[in-house]
mmCIF file of C-alpha atoms in Angstrom:
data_model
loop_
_atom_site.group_PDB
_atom_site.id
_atom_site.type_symbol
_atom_site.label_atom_id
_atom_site.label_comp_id
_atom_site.label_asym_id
_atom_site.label_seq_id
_atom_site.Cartn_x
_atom_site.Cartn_y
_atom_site.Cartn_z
ATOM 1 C CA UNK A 9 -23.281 22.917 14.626
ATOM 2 C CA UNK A 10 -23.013 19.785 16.043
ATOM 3 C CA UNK A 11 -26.259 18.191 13.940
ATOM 4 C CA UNK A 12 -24.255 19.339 11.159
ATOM 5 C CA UNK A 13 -21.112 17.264 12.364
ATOM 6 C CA UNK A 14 -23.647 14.407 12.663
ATOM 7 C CA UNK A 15 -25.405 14.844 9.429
ATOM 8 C CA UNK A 16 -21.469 15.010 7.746
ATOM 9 C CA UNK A 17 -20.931 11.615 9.246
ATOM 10 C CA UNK A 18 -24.636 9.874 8.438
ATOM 11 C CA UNK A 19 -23.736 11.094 4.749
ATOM 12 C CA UNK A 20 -19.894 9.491 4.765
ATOM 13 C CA UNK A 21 -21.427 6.391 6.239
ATOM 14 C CA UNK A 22 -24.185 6.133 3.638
ATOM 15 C CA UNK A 23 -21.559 7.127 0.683
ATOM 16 C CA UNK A 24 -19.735 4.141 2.219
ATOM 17 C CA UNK A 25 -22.018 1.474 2.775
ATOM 18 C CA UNK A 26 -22.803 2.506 -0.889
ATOM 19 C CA UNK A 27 -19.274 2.040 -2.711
ATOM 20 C CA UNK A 28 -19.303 -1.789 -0.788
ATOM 21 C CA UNK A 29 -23.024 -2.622 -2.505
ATOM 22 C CA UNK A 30 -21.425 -1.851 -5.296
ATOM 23 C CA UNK A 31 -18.173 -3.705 -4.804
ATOM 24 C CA UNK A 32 -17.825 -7.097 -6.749
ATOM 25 C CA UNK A 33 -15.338 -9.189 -7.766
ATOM 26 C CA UNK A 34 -16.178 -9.118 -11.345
ATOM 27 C CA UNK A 35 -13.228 -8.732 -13.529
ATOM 28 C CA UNK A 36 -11.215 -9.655 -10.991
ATOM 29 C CA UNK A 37 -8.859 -12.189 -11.066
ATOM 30 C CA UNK A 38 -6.946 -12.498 -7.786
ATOM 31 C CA UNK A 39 -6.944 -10.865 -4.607
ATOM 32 C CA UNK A 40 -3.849 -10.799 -2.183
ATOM 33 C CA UNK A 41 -3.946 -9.787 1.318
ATOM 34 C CA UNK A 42 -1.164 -9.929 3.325
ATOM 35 C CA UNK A 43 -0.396 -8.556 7.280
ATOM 36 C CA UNK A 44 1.593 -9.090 10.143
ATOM 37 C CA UNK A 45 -0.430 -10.431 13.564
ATOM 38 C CA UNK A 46 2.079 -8.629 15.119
ATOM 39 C CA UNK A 47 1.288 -5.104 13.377
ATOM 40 C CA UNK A 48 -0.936 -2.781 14.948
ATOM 41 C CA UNK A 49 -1.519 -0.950 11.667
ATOM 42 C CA UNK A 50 -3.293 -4.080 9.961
ATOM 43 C CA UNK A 51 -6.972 -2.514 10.297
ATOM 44 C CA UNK A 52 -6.989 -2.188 6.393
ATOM 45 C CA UNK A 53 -6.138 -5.209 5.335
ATOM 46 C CA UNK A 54 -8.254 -7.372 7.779
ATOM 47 C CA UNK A 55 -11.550 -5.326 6.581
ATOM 48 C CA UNK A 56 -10.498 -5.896 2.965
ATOM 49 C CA UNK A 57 -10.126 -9.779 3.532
ATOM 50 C CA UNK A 58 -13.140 -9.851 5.561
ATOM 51 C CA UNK A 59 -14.915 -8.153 2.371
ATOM 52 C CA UNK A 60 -13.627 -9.756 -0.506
ATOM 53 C CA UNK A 61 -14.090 -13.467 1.476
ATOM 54 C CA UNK A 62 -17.797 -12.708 2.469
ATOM 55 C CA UNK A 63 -19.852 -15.265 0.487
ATOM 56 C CA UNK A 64 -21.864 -12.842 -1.120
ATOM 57 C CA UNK A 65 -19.068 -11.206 -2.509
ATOM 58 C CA UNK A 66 -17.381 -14.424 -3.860
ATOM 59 C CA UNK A 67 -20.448 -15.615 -5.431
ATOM 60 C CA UNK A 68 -19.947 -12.611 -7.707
ATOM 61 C CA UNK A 69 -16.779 -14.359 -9.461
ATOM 62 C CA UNK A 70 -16.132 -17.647 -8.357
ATOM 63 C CA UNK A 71 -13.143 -17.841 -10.573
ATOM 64 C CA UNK A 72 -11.204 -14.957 -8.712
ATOM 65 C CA UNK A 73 -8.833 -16.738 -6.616
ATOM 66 C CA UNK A 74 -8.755 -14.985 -3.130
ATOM 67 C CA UNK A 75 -5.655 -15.555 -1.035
ATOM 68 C CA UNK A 76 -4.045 -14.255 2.266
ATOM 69 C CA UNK A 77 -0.653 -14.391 4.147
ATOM 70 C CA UNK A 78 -0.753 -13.832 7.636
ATOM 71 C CA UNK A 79 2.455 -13.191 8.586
ATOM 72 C CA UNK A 80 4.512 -14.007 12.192
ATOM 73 C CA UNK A 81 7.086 -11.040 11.454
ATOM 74 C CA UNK A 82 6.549 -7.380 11.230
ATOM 75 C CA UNK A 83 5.852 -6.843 7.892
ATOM 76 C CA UNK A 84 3.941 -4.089 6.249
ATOM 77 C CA UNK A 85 0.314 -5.115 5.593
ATOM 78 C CA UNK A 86 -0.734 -4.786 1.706
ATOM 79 C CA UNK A 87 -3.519 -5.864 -0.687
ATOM 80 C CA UNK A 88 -2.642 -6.890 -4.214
ATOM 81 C CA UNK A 89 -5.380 -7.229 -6.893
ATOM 82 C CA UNK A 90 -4.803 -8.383 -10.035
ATOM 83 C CA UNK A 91 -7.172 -7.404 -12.570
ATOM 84 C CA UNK A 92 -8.538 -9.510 -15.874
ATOM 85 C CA UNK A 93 -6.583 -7.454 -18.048
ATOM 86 C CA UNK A 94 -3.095 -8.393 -15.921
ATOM 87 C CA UNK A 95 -3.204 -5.385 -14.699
ATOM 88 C CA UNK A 96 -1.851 -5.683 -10.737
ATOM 89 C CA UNK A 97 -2.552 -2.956 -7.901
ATOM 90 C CA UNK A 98 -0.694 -3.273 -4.825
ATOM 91 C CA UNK A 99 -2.506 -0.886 -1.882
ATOM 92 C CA UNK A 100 0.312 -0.006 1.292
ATOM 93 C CA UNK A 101 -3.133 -0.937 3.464
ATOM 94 C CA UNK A 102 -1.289 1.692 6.265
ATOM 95 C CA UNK A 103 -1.256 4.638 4.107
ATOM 96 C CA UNK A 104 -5.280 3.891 2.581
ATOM 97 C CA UNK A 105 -8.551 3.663 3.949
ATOM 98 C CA UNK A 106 -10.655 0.299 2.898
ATOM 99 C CA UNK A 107 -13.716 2.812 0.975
ATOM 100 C CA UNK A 108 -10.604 4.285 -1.036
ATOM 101 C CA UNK A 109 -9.477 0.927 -1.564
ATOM 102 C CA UNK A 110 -13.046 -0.179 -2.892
ATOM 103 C CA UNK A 111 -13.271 3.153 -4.738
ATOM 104 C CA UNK A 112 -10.155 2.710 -6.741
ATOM 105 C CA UNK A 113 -10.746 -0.996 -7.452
ATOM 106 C CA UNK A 114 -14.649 -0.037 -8.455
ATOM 107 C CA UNK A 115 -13.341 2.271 -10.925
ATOM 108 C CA UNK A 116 -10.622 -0.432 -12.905
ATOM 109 C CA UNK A 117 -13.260 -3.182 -12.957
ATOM 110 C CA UNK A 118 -15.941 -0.643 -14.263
ATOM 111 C CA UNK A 119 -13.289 0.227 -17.035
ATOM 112 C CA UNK A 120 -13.003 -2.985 -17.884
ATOM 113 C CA UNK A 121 -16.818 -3.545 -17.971
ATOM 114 C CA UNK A 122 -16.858 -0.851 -20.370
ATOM 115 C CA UNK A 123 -14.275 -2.514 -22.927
#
């Protein structure tokens, strides 16, 4: 049972590494990211602004305007993103993982690319 285990988490990994190839910021007009460096619960957020600020990744839409706010109080971390349509999605980063982040972004910009 416990190759099983292991094959379970090889397959999340690769399902993971996966949704980030296909992450972009194409149709994507700004991104947000905002945590405390006093919060322990910032994991999140850091991983998301560590993504989206990755050269590769802003090469994909130089126009989107990437932005962060870290904060000397205790507030909670979030991610805004506001799509080309207006459209704005604000993520509590302590209540979502950064793949279902990526997921749920990957699915309004391939909307859009479909409109």
């Amino acid at each position: 049972f416990e190759k099983c285990g292991n094959v379970a988490g090889n397959l999340k990994k690769i399902l993971e590494m996966a949704a980030v190839r296909g992450f972009s910021l194409v149709n994507i007009k700004k991104v947000y990211v905002s945590f405390s460096v006093f919060d322990g619960r910032v994991g999140a957020a850091r991983e998301m602004l560590r993504n989206v600020s990755c050269k590769g990744m802003r090469s994909s839409n130089p126009s989107c305007k990437v932005t962060s706010n870290i904060a000397g109080d205790y507030s909670d971390p979030f991610v805004e993103v506001t799509f080309t349509d207006g459209t704005i999605k604000r993520f509590d980063t302590t209540k979502i993982k950064t793949m279902d982040m990526i997921a749920e972004i990957n699915t309004k910009r391939k909307s859009l690319q479909q409109q």
